mmCIF file of C-alpha atoms in Angstrom:
data_model
loop_
_atom_site.group_PDB
_atom_site.id
_atom_site.type_symbol
_atom_site.label_atom_id
_atom_site.label_comp_id
_atom_site.label_asym_id
_atom_site.label_seq_id
_atom_site.Cartn_x
_atom_site.Cartn_y
_atom_site.Cartn_z
ATOM 1 C CA UNK A 1 7.475 -32.476 12.279
ATOM 2 C CA UNK A 2 10.003 -31.791 14.986
ATOM 3 C CA UNK A 3 13.339 -30.487 13.805
ATOM 4 C CA UNK A 4 16.633 -29.746 15.431
ATOM 5 C CA UNK A 5 16.821 -26.175 16.621
ATOM 6 C CA UNK A 6 19.264 -23.767 15.036
ATOM 7 C CA UNK A 7 21.839 -21.755 16.991
ATOM 8 C CA UNK A 8 19.824 -18.575 16.350
ATOM 9 C CA UNK A 9 17.947 -18.799 19.664
ATOM 10 C CA UNK A 10 17.331 -16.446 22.590
ATOM 11 C CA UNK A 11 17.115 -17.766 26.201
ATOM 12 C CA UNK A 12 13.899 -16.527 27.840
ATOM 13 C CA UNK A 13 14.149 -18.184 31.264
ATOM 14 C CA UNK A 14 11.732 -20.458 33.147
ATOM 15 C CA UNK A 15 7.946 -20.417 33.632
ATOM 16 C CA UNK A 16 6.752 -18.059 36.394
ATOM 17 C CA UNK A 17 4.604 -19.162 39.344
ATOM 18 C CA UNK A 18 1.174 -20.654 38.566
ATOM 19 C CA UNK A 19 2.176 -21.024 34.924
ATOM 20 C CA UNK A 20 2.764 -24.238 33.036
ATOM 21 C CA UNK A 21 4.725 -24.236 29.798
ATOM 22 C CA UNK A 22 4.561 -27.066 27.282
ATOM 23 C CA UNK A 23 6.584 -27.279 24.072
ATOM 24 C CA UNK A 24 4.604 -29.494 21.724
ATOM 25 C CA UNK A 25 5.258 -30.872 18.253
ATOM 26 C CA UNK A 26 2.776 -30.682 15.369
ATOM 27 C CA UNK A 27 0.938 -33.731 16.749
ATOM 28 C CA UNK A 28 0.400 -32.072 20.120
ATOM 29 C CA UNK A 29 2.950 -34.275 21.855
ATOM 30 C CA UNK A 30 5.744 -32.970 24.124
ATOM 31 C CA UNK A 31 8.970 -32.295 22.228
ATOM 32 C CA UNK A 32 12.171 -33.809 23.695
ATOM 33 C CA UNK A 33 14.823 -31.585 25.292
ATOM 34 C CA UNK A 34 16.667 -29.643 22.587
ATOM 35 C CA UNK A 35 14.007 -30.227 19.914
ATOM 36 C CA UNK A 36 11.930 -27.330 18.603
ATOM 37 C CA UNK A 37 8.189 -27.107 19.064
ATOM 38 C CA UNK A 38 5.404 -24.607 19.626
ATOM 39 C CA UNK A 39 5.215 -22.977 23.058
ATOM 40 C CA UNK A 40 1.881 -23.547 24.855
ATOM 41 C CA UNK A 41 0.949 -21.737 28.089
ATOM 42 C CA UNK A 42 -1.318 -23.190 30.769
ATOM 43 C CA UNK A 43 -2.456 -22.069 34.203
ATOM 44 C CA UNK A 44 -5.152 -20.119 36.009
ATOM 45 C CA UNK A 45 -4.333 -16.921 34.109
ATOM 46 C CA UNK A 46 -5.210 -18.346 30.687
ATOM 47 C CA UNK A 47 -8.326 -16.627 29.315
ATOM 48 C CA UNK A 48 -11.360 -18.287 27.783
ATOM 49 C CA UNK A 49 -10.905 -16.971 24.252
ATOM 50 C CA UNK A 50 -11.202 -13.966 21.968
ATOM 51 C CA UNK A 51 -14.273 -11.732 22.105
ATOM 52 C CA UNK A 52 -16.671 -12.463 19.212
ATOM 53 C CA UNK A 53 -14.014 -14.474 17.360
ATOM 54 C CA UNK A 54 -14.992 -18.146 17.797
ATOM 55 C CA UNK A 55 -12.799 -19.418 14.937
ATOM 56 C CA UNK A 56 -9.649 -17.819 16.343
ATOM 57 C CA UNK A 57 -10.583 -18.970 19.848
ATOM 58 C CA UNK A 58 -10.895 -22.580 18.655
ATOM 59 C CA UNK A 59 -7.527 -22.312 16.933
ATOM 60 C CA UNK A 60 -5.555 -20.754 19.797
ATOM 61 C CA UNK A 61 -7.250 -22.016 22.975
ATOM 62 C CA UNK A 62 -6.984 -25.805 23.031
ATOM 63 C CA UNK A 63 -7.733 -28.511 25.575
ATOM 64 C CA UNK A 64 -5.127 -28.991 28.290
ATOM 65 C CA UNK A 65 -4.621 -32.762 28.278
ATOM 66 C CA UNK A 66 -1.862 -32.590 30.866
ATOM 67 C CA UNK A 67 -3.475 -30.816 33.850
ATOM 68 C CA UNK A 68 -6.159 -33.366 34.688
ATOM 69 C CA UNK A 69 -8.653 -30.554 35.371
ATOM 70 C CA UNK A 70 -11.942 -30.497 33.513
ATOM 71 C CA UNK A 71 -12.217 -27.558 31.139
ATOM 72 C CA UNK A 72 -8.566 -26.546 31.472
ATOM 73 C CA UNK A 73 -7.134 -24.779 28.426
ATOM 74 C CA UNK A 74 -3.734 -24.202 26.861
ATOM 75 C CA UNK A 75 -2.945 -21.105 24.836
ATOM 76 C CA UNK A 76 -1.025 -21.713 21.606
ATOM 77 C CA UNK A 77 1.383 -18.783 21.422
ATOM 78 C CA UNK A 78 2.570 -19.301 17.858
ATOM 79 C CA UNK A 79 6.139 -19.018 19.176
ATOM 80 C CA UNK A 80 8.761 -21.687 18.598
ATOM 81 C CA UNK A 81 11.071 -22.754 21.389
ATOM 82 C CA UNK A 82 13.024 -25.644 22.876
ATOM 83 C CA UNK A 83 13.882 -26.833 26.355
ATOM 84 C CA UNK A 84 17.491 -26.454 27.416
ATOM 85 C CA UNK A 85 19.304 -28.888 29.704
ATOM 86 C CA UNK A 86 19.078 -26.471 32.675
ATOM 87 C CA UNK A 87 15.258 -26.221 32.453
ATOM 88 C CA UNK A 88 15.139 -22.854 30.717
ATOM 89 C CA UNK A 89 13.531 -22.172 27.354
ATOM 90 C CA UNK A 90 15.223 -20.918 24.195
ATOM 91 C CA UNK A 91 13.040 -18.806 21.894
ATOM 92 C CA UNK A 92 13.452 -19.641 18.195
ATOM 93 C CA UNK A 93 11.006 -17.332 16.430
ATOM 94 C CA UNK A 94 7.441 -17.466 15.133
ATOM 95 C CA UNK A 95 5.891 -20.544 13.555
ATOM 96 C CA UNK A 96 3.575 -18.399 11.417
ATOM 97 C CA UNK A 97 6.682 -17.476 9.414
ATOM 98 C CA UNK A 98 6.935 -21.059 8.215
ATOM 99 C CA UNK A 99 6.151 -21.767 4.574
ATOM 100 C CA UNK A 100 5.806 -24.932 2.554
ATOM 101 C CA UNK A 101 7.442 -24.978 -0.871
ATOM 102 C CA UNK A 102 7.440 -28.053 -3.094
ATOM 103 C CA UNK A 103 6.787 -30.338 -0.131
ATOM 104 C CA UNK A 104 9.425 -28.862 2.205
ATOM 105 C CA UNK A 105 8.412 -26.975 5.347
ATOM 106 C CA UNK A 106 10.788 -24.037 5.713
ATOM 107 C CA UNK A 107 11.438 -21.732 8.674
ATOM 108 C CA UNK A 108 12.048 -18.294 7.156
ATOM 109 C CA UNK A 109 13.657 -17.018 10.352
ATOM 110 C CA UNK A 110 16.389 -19.610 10.072
ATOM 111 C CA UNK A 111 17.315 -18.373 6.595
ATOM 112 C CA UNK A 112 17.261 -14.764 7.821
ATOM 113 C CA UNK A 113 19.582 -15.642 10.706
ATOM 114 C CA UNK A 114 22.073 -17.328 8.389
ATOM 115 C CA UNK A 115 21.949 -14.452 5.896
ATOM 116 C CA UNK A 116 22.602 -11.960 8.704
ATOM 117 C CA UNK A 117 25.799 -13.832 9.520
ATOM 118 C CA UNK A 118 27.355 -12.407 6.345
ATOM 119 C CA UNK A 119 29.876 -9.765 7.390
ATOM 120 C CA UNK A 120 28.380 -7.019 5.182
ATOM 121 C CA UNK A 121 24.676 -7.690 5.881
ATOM 122 C CA UNK A 122 23.137 -5.457 8.598
ATOM 123 C CA UNK A 123 19.558 -6.721 8.399
ATOM 124 C CA UNK A 124 17.674 -9.350 6.409
ATOM 125 C CA UNK A 125 14.216 -10.653 5.624
ATOM 126 C CA UNK A 126 13.067 -13.652 3.590
ATOM 127 C CA UNK A 127 9.604 -14.264 2.142
ATOM 128 C CA UNK A 128 7.974 -16.736 -0.212
ATOM 129 C CA UNK A 129 6.709 -14.901 -3.301
ATOM 130 C CA UNK A 130 4.316 -16.199 -5.941
ATOM 131 C CA UNK A 131 4.638 -13.574 -8.672
ATOM 132 C CA UNK A 132 3.707 -16.258 -11.208
ATOM 133 C CA UNK A 133 0.691 -18.397 -10.284
ATOM 134 C CA UNK A 134 1.771 -21.811 -9.051
ATOM 135 C CA UNK A 135 5.472 -20.884 -8.841
ATOM 136 C CA UNK A 136 6.340 -20.015 -5.237
ATOM 137 C CA UNK A 137 9.951 -18.969 -4.643
ATOM 138 C CA UNK A 138 12.080 -17.833 -1.735
ATOM 139 C CA UNK A 139 13.316 -14.248 -2.088
ATOM 140 C CA UNK A 140 15.828 -12.676 0.308
ATOM 141 C CA UNK A 141 16.015 -8.947 1.139
ATOM 142 C CA UNK A 142 19.083 -7.519 2.820
ATOM 143 C CA UNK A 143 20.321 -4.159 4.100
ATOM 144 C CA UNK A 144 23.980 -3.272 3.568
ATOM 145 C CA UNK A 145 26.141 -0.277 2.747
ATOM 146 C CA UNK A 146 26.571 -1.491 -0.841
ATOM 147 C CA UNK A 147 24.966 -4.117 -3.026
ATOM 148 C CA UNK A 148 26.435 -7.587 -2.668
ATOM 149 C CA UNK A 149 26.504 -9.972 -5.620
ATOM 150 C CA UNK A 150 23.637 -12.452 -5.589
ATOM 151 C CA UNK A 151 26.094 -15.224 -6.412
ATOM 152 C CA UNK A 152 28.127 -14.399 -3.283
ATOM 153 C CA UNK A 153 25.075 -14.425 -1.015
ATOM 154 C CA UNK A 154 23.781 -17.621 -2.565
ATOM 155 C CA UNK A 155 27.156 -19.273 -1.959
ATOM 156 C CA UNK A 156 27.165 -18.013 1.633
ATOM 157 C CA UNK A 157 23.779 -19.663 2.317
ATOM 158 C CA UNK A 158 24.475 -22.790 0.272
ATOM 159 C CA UNK A 159 27.382 -23.571 2.614
ATOM 160 C CA UNK A 160 25.066 -23.391 5.661
ATOM 161 C CA UNK A 161 21.627 -24.541 4.516
ATOM 162 C CA UNK A 162 20.148 -27.366 2.408
ATOM 163 C CA UNK A 163 19.434 -26.541 -1.234
ATOM 164 C CA UNK A 164 15.678 -26.200 -0.784
ATOM 165 C CA UNK A 165 16.215 -23.404 1.782
ATOM 166 C CA UNK A 166 18.503 -21.288 -0.425
ATOM 167 C CA UNK A 167 16.594 -18.307 -1.959
ATOM 168 C CA UNK A 168 16.653 -17.829 -5.706
ATOM 169 C CA UNK A 169 16.870 -14.008 -5.586
ATOM 170 C CA UNK A 170 18.567 -11.393 -3.354
ATOM 171 C CA UNK A 171 17.275 -7.814 -3.287
ATOM 172 C CA UNK A 172 19.392 -4.974 -1.883
ATOM 173 C CA UNK A 173 17.494 -2.358 0.154
ATOM 174 C CA UNK A 174 18.557 0.779 1.976
ATOM 175 C CA UNK A 175 16.236 -0.233 4.814
ATOM 176 C CA UNK A 176 13.498 -2.787 5.388
ATOM 177 C CA UNK A 177 9.944 -1.378 5.104
ATOM 178 C CA UNK A 178 8.089 -1.185 8.415
ATOM 179 C CA UNK A 179 4.448 -0.880 9.398
ATOM 180 C CA UNK A 180 3.186 1.929 11.641
ATOM 181 C CA UNK A 181 3.799 -0.214 14.729
ATOM 182 C CA UNK A 182 7.382 -0.916 13.729
ATOM 183 C CA UNK A 183 7.018 -4.452 12.384
ATOM 184 C CA UNK A 184 8.334 -5.639 9.038
ATOM 185 C CA UNK A 185 5.868 -4.785 6.260
ATOM 186 C CA UNK A 186 6.229 -7.922 4.160
ATOM 187 C CA UNK A 187 3.639 -6.754 1.626
ATOM 188 C CA UNK A 188 5.792 -3.714 0.807
ATOM 189 C CA UNK A 189 8.847 -5.765 -0.173
ATOM 190 C CA UNK A 190 9.453 -5.288 -3.927
ATOM 191 C CA UNK A 191 9.547 -8.010 -6.560
ATOM 192 C CA UNK A 192 13.087 -9.086 -7.543
ATOM 193 C CA UNK A 193 14.535 -7.854 -10.819
ATOM 194 C CA UNK A 194 17.234 -9.239 -13.086
ATOM 195 C CA UNK A 195 20.278 -8.326 -10.996
ATOM 196 C CA UNK A 196 18.766 -10.022 -7.939
ATOM 197 C CA UNK A 197 19.371 -13.480 -9.391
ATOM 198 C CA UNK A 198 22.658 -15.343 -9.206
ATOM 199 C CA UNK A 199 23.996 -15.078 -12.751
ATOM 200 C CA UNK A 200 27.452 -15.534 -14.174
ATOM 201 C CA UNK A 201 29.248 -12.966 -16.326
ATOM 202 C CA UNK A 202 27.034 -12.719 -19.381
ATOM 203 C CA UNK A 203 28.106 -14.413 -22.561
ATOM 204 C CA UNK A 204 25.494 -14.811 -25.299
ATOM 205 C CA UNK A 205 24.341 -18.310 -26.242
ATOM 206 C CA UNK A 206 26.108 -19.934 -29.170
ATOM 207 C CA UNK A 207 24.363 -22.119 -31.704
ATOM 208 C CA UNK A 208 20.745 -23.112 -32.206
ATOM 209 C CA UNK A 209 20.489 -25.397 -29.164
ATOM 210 C CA UNK A 210 21.923 -22.868 -26.696
ATOM 211 C CA UNK A 211 19.747 -20.099 -28.129
ATOM 212 C CA UNK A 212 16.639 -22.248 -27.818
ATOM 213 C CA UNK A 213 17.569 -23.248 -24.274
ATOM 214 C CA UNK A 214 18.087 -19.617 -23.300
ATOM 215 C CA UNK A 215 14.724 -18.634 -24.784
ATOM 216 C CA UNK A 216 12.886 -21.390 -22.926
ATOM 217 C CA UNK A 217 14.673 -20.600 -19.651
ATOM 218 C CA UNK A 218 13.732 -16.932 -19.923
ATOM 219 C CA UNK A 219 10.061 -17.893 -20.296
ATOM 220 C CA UNK A 220 10.040 -20.549 -17.556
ATOM 221 C CA UNK A 221 12.128 -18.658 -15.011
ATOM 222 C CA UNK A 222 10.881 -15.134 -15.716
ATOM 223 C CA UNK A 223 14.421 -13.843 -16.282
ATOM 224 C CA UNK A 224 15.092 -11.050 -18.787
ATOM 225 C CA UNK A 225 18.395 -12.415 -20.105
ATOM 226 C CA UNK A 226 20.081 -15.802 -19.844
ATOM 227 C CA UNK A 227 23.713 -16.407 -20.794
ATOM 228 C CA UNK A 228 25.459 -19.599 -21.788
ATOM 229 C CA UNK A 229 27.153 -19.947 -18.380
ATOM 230 C CA UNK A 230 24.014 -19.505 -16.267
ATOM 231 C CA UNK A 231 22.750 -22.289 -14.010
ATOM 232 C CA UNK A 232 19.109 -23.410 -14.247
ATOM 233 C CA UNK A 233 18.723 -23.913 -10.492
ATOM 234 C CA UNK A 234 20.666 -20.798 -9.486
ATOM 235 C CA UNK A 235 18.150 -18.781 -11.516
ATOM 236 C CA UNK A 236 15.251 -20.217 -9.523
ATOM 237 C CA UNK A 237 14.611 -23.470 -11.328
ATOM 238 C CA UNK A 238 13.297 -26.490 -9.460
ATOM 239 C CA UNK A 239 12.020 -29.995 -10.155
ATOM 240 C CA UNK A 240 8.552 -28.913 -11.329
ATOM 241 C CA UNK A 241 9.995 -26.402 -13.778
ATOM 242 C CA UNK A 242 12.491 -29.045 -14.856
ATOM 243 C CA UNK A 243 9.612 -31.263 -16.004
ATOM 244 C CA UNK A 244 8.189 -28.343 -18.000
ATOM 245 C CA UNK A 245 11.608 -27.781 -19.539
ATOM 246 C CA UNK A 246 11.726 -31.408 -20.713
ATOM 247 C CA UNK A 247 8.326 -30.983 -22.373
ATOM 248 C CA UNK A 248 9.296 -27.674 -24.010
ATOM 249 C CA UNK A 249 12.503 -29.176 -25.417
ATOM 250 C CA UNK A 250 10.571 -32.120 -26.823
ATOM 251 C CA UNK A 251 8.294 -29.719 -28.689
ATOM 252 C CA UNK A 252 10.964 -27.227 -29.766
ATOM 253 C CA UNK A 253 13.884 -29.504 -30.644
ATOM 254 C CA UNK A 254 12.324 -32.954 -30.848
ATOM 255 C CA UNK A 255 14.765 -34.432 -28.316
ATOM 256 C CA UNK A 256 14.273 -36.397 -25.114
ATOM 257 C CA UNK A 257 16.065 -34.919 -22.102
ATOM 258 C CA UNK A 258 16.400 -37.138 -19.030
ATOM 259 C CA UNK A 259 15.881 -35.221 -15.783
ATOM 260 C CA UNK A 260 19.055 -36.775 -14.404
ATOM 261 C CA UNK A 261 21.035 -35.075 -17.178
ATOM 262 C CA UNK A 262 19.579 -31.675 -16.304
ATOM 263 C CA UNK A 263 20.452 -32.091 -12.617
ATOM 264 C CA UNK A 264 23.969 -33.220 -13.508
ATOM 265 C CA UNK A 265 24.591 -30.509 -16.142
ATOM 266 C CA UNK A 266 22.375 -27.493 -15.280
ATOM 267 C CA UNK A 267 24.538 -24.904 -17.120
ATOM 268 C CA UNK A 268 23.327 -23.988 -20.614
ATOM 269 C CA UNK A 269 26.612 -24.620 -22.426
ATOM 270 C CA UNK A 270 27.006 -28.040 -20.772
ATOM 271 C CA UNK A 271 23.361 -29.016 -21.239
ATOM 272 C CA UNK A 272 23.446 -28.015 -24.909
ATOM 273 C CA UNK A 273 26.373 -30.382 -25.477
ATOM 274 C CA UNK A 274 24.350 -33.215 -23.935
ATOM 275 C CA UNK A 275 21.304 -32.372 -26.042
ATOM 276 C CA UNK A 276 23.372 -32.472 -29.212
ATOM 277 C CA UNK A 277 23.948 -36.178 -28.573
ATOM 278 C CA UNK A 278 20.502 -36.897 -27.098
ATOM 279 C CA UNK A 279 18.091 -39.337 -28.718
ATOM 280 C CA UNK A 280 15.344 -37.950 -30.886
ATOM 281 C CA UNK A 281 11.871 -38.039 -29.388
ATOM 282 C CA UNK A 282 9.764 -40.964 -30.567
ATOM 283 C CA UNK A 283 6.534 -39.547 -29.182
ATOM 284 C CA UNK A 284 4.063 -38.364 -31.828
ATOM 285 C CA UNK A 285 3.260 -34.672 -31.997
ATOM 286 C CA UNK A 286 0.079 -33.670 -30.202
ATOM 287 C CA UNK A 287 -2.358 -32.217 -32.714
ATOM 288 C CA UNK A 288 -6.036 -31.258 -32.358
ATOM 289 C CA UNK A 289 -8.646 -33.515 -33.932
ATOM 290 C CA UNK A 290 -12.136 -32.766 -35.206
ATOM 291 C CA UNK A 291 -14.968 -33.027 -32.711
ATOM 292 C CA UNK A 292 -17.091 -34.903 -35.244
ATOM 293 C CA UNK A 293 -14.732 -37.900 -35.147
ATOM 294 C CA UNK A 294 -14.982 -40.943 -32.887
ATOM 295 C CA UNK A 295 -12.904 -39.974 -29.868
ATOM 296 C CA UNK A 296 -11.442 -42.761 -27.699
ATOM 297 C CA UNK A 297 -11.354 -42.486 -23.934
ATOM 298 C CA UNK A 298 -8.133 -41.739 -22.111
ATOM 299 C CA UNK A 299 -6.940 -44.353 -19.634
ATOM 300 C CA UNK A 300 -8.272 -42.276 -16.736
ATOM 301 C CA UNK A 301 -11.652 -41.929 -18.452
ATOM 302 C CA UNK A 302 -11.753 -45.669 -19.095
ATOM 303 C CA UNK A 303 -11.255 -46.349 -15.395
ATOM 304 C CA UNK A 304 -14.089 -44.006 -14.422
ATOM 305 C CA UNK A 305 -16.393 -45.464 -17.055
ATOM 306 C CA UNK A 306 -15.646 -48.971 -15.784
ATOM 307 C CA UNK A 307 -16.396 -47.954 -12.199
ATOM 308 C CA UNK A 308 -19.658 -46.348 -13.272
ATOM 309 C CA UNK A 309 -20.880 -49.819 -14.308
ATOM 310 C CA UNK A 310 -20.997 -50.737 -10.620
ATOM 311 C CA UNK A 311 -23.792 -48.936 -8.835
ATOM 312 C CA UNK A 312 -22.092 -48.883 -5.432
ATOM 313 C CA UNK A 313 -18.900 -47.410 -6.950
ATOM 314 C CA UNK A 314 -20.484 -44.859 -9.251
ATOM 315 C CA UNK A 315 -19.993 -41.979 -6.782
ATOM 316 C CA UNK A 316 -16.582 -43.021 -5.459
ATOM 317 C CA UNK A 317 -14.806 -40.143 -7.207
ATOM 318 C CA UNK A 318 -17.368 -37.414 -6.516
ATOM 319 C CA UNK A 319 -15.971 -34.389 -4.704
ATOM 320 C CA UNK A 320 -18.748 -32.358 -3.104
ATOM 321 C CA UNK A 321 -18.516 -28.863 -1.692
ATOM 322 C CA UNK A 322 -20.750 -25.976 -0.727
ATOM 323 C CA UNK A 323 -20.474 -22.246 -1.263
ATOM 324 C CA UNK A 324 -22.638 -19.758 0.611
ATOM 325 C CA UNK A 325 -23.342 -16.398 -1.059
ATOM 326 C CA UNK A 326 -24.890 -13.711 1.115
ATOM 327 C CA UNK A 327 -26.904 -10.944 -0.525
ATOM 328 C CA UNK A 328 -29.491 -10.439 -3.224
ATOM 329 C CA UNK A 329 -29.319 -13.172 -5.860
ATOM 330 C CA UNK A 330 -29.191 -12.026 -9.486
ATOM 331 C CA UNK A 331 -30.297 -15.350 -10.924
ATOM 332 C CA UNK A 332 -29.942 -14.234 -14.533
ATOM 333 C CA UNK A 333 -26.316 -13.216 -13.993
ATOM 334 C CA UNK A 334 -25.557 -16.464 -12.156
ATOM 335 C CA UNK A 335 -26.997 -18.554 -15.002
ATOM 336 C CA UNK A 336 -25.009 -16.617 -17.608
ATOM 337 C CA UNK A 337 -21.795 -17.064 -15.623
ATOM 338 C CA UNK A 338 -22.286 -20.817 -15.191
ATOM 339 C CA UNK A 339 -23.250 -21.253 -18.850
ATOM 340 C CA UNK A 340 -20.091 -19.394 -19.863
ATOM 341 C CA UNK A 341 -17.937 -21.770 -17.817
ATOM 342 C CA UNK A 342 -19.543 -24.826 -19.426
ATOM 343 C CA UNK A 343 -19.135 -23.315 -22.893
ATOM 344 C CA UNK A 344 -15.452 -22.617 -22.250
ATOM 345 C CA UNK A 345 -14.422 -26.063 -20.972
ATOM 346 C CA UNK A 346 -15.019 -29.108 -23.164
ATOM 347 C CA UNK A 347 -14.595 -31.438 -20.188
ATOM 348 C CA UNK A 348 -17.895 -30.091 -18.821
ATOM 349 C CA UNK A 349 -19.644 -30.903 -22.119
ATOM 350 C CA UNK A 350 -18.248 -34.411 -22.525
ATOM 351 C CA UNK A 351 -20.297 -37.594 -22.130
ATOM 352 C CA UNK A 352 -19.390 -41.252 -22.559
ATOM 353 C CA UNK A 353 -21.509 -43.281 -24.957
ATOM 354 C CA UNK A 354 -21.292 -46.981 -25.703
ATOM 355 C CA UNK A 355 -20.416 -47.842 -29.272
ATOM 356 C CA UNK A 356 -21.728 -50.732 -31.386
ATOM 357 C CA UNK A 357 -18.825 -52.888 -30.230
ATOM 358 C CA UNK A 358 -19.748 -52.327 -26.594
ATOM 359 C CA UNK A 359 -16.740 -50.109 -25.939
ATOM 360 C CA UNK A 360 -17.188 -46.513 -24.761
ATOM 361 C CA UNK A 361 -16.254 -43.402 -26.713
ATOM 362 C CA UNK A 362 -16.507 -39.766 -25.703
ATOM 363 C CA UNK A 363 -18.827 -37.278 -27.316
ATOM 364 C CA UNK A 364 -18.365 -33.538 -26.861
ATOM 365 C CA UNK A 365 -21.517 -31.478 -27.152
ATOM 366 C CA UNK A 366 -21.213 -28.336 -29.260
ATOM 367 C CA UNK A 367 -23.202 -26.276 -26.755
ATOM 368 C CA UNK A 368 -24.812 -27.041 -23.428
ATOM 369 C CA UNK A 369 -25.893 -24.891 -20.545
ATOM 370 C CA UNK A 370 -25.529 -25.489 -16.841
ATOM 371 C CA UNK A 371 -28.502 -27.295 -15.311
ATOM 372 C CA UNK A 372 -29.206 -24.988 -12.374
ATOM 373 C CA UNK A 373 -31.834 -26.187 -9.887
ATOM 374 C CA UNK A 374 -33.704 -23.817 -7.557
ATOM 375 C CA UNK A 375 -34.866 -24.756 -4.040
ATOM 376 C CA UNK A 376 -36.455 -21.909 -2.084
ATOM 377 C CA UNK A 377 -36.348 -22.802 1.608
ATOM 378 C CA UNK A 378 -37.325 -19.379 2.947
ATOM 379 C CA UNK A 379 -39.874 -19.864 5.704
ATOM 380 C CA UNK A 380 -39.484 -23.660 5.735
ATOM 381 C CA UNK A 381 -39.941 -25.199 9.179
ATOM 382 C CA UNK A 382 -36.884 -27.459 8.918
ATOM 383 C CA UNK A 383 -34.826 -25.413 6.475
ATOM 384 C CA UNK A 384 -31.425 -26.561 7.781
ATOM 385 C CA UNK A 385 -32.353 -30.237 7.692
ATOM 386 C CA UNK A 386 -33.876 -29.949 4.228
ATOM 387 C CA UNK A 387 -30.790 -28.147 2.976
ATOM 388 C CA UNK A 388 -28.573 -30.997 4.200
ATOM 389 C CA UNK A 389 -30.835 -33.551 2.522
ATOM 390 C CA UNK A 390 -30.689 -31.690 -0.808
ATOM 391 C CA UNK A 391 -26.916 -31.395 -0.568
ATOM 392 C CA UNK A 392 -26.608 -35.152 0.042
ATOM 393 C CA UNK A 393 -28.849 -35.926 -2.940
ATOM 394 C CA UNK A 394 -26.803 -33.655 -5.183
ATOM 395 C CA UNK A 395 -23.491 -35.095 -3.961
ATOM 396 C CA UNK A 396 -24.525 -38.647 -4.786
ATOM 397 C CA UNK A 397 -26.341 -37.955 -8.050
ATOM 398 C CA UNK A 398 -24.868 -39.823 -11.008
ATOM 399 C CA UNK A 399 -23.114 -37.846 -13.722
#
């Protein structure tokens, strides 16, 4: 989506002769004056594509809908810019340095520009790290004569950026790592350690609730030590981890924590006081049951079973995909691998059966292999067409 441009822009002048410049939004429509978009270049000098790289050519060389000439192309530069009132263009950075975290699209260059505004910061870089699978976080790296407290840098950015753009960790470096051609080597940036997070002066947790909170926070946030004055969100917490925290507290302390309470009182000592007065959880404990018992269907399973009664709706929830493996097929190894997956996951060994009362129950098979079908199309006259037919049959086959 189009966004207002930041002040961290560089004027780059006007288009030269025989060159057309378009600044387009993510829908390929011209961005208004002053609004950021991707710079596209048109004109007779635009090439036809990249040599032997059809995918990249299709991505970067797009149809020129504005010239009126058949076959005209625009080159997507990957640069962000905006038109100024005087007809010149302001360069705003690269759009391939954008990331999406928890639904927000973030321009890393904007955070770097704001961090560099700190009086003691000489250079800065920001990346999105995923050191724990599924938990992507913003981490800032800065160059200065001496280390600056993470709390100070976080406060500096919090006064200039929305919360979702404020990094959770700040790593001090003597210099930013560079590649051989002088560009920032983002892969060489180190993982943040304990002192990179914004923590308050450490004071150990007091009482059972604070101790349990600190233990859970250390596991969820990947922090070595949590004190009673530390803030859940300053340590890198976010809404998804907040939901996990609620579940962990229900299991560990048997209390129900409303998310609104966590957002209002994110400091351990304050949250512990709220938990002391919180209602006890009324949800039953989740315990495993024997696989020889009659197992009811979950609500989601009931919906799918109901839909399966209608022939035209039986494949409505199928998700089909193809994977091409190039090389010599070791069929025995493939079968063993697929059988191992089925053996590991009960969901792949579960069937619905109709009980005496007409209602469905689920039955989990103790052992079942993967039903692998072979179709050798080598030498077939219409191999591609036959392959598509087999794929369609498989995609619509009933479970």
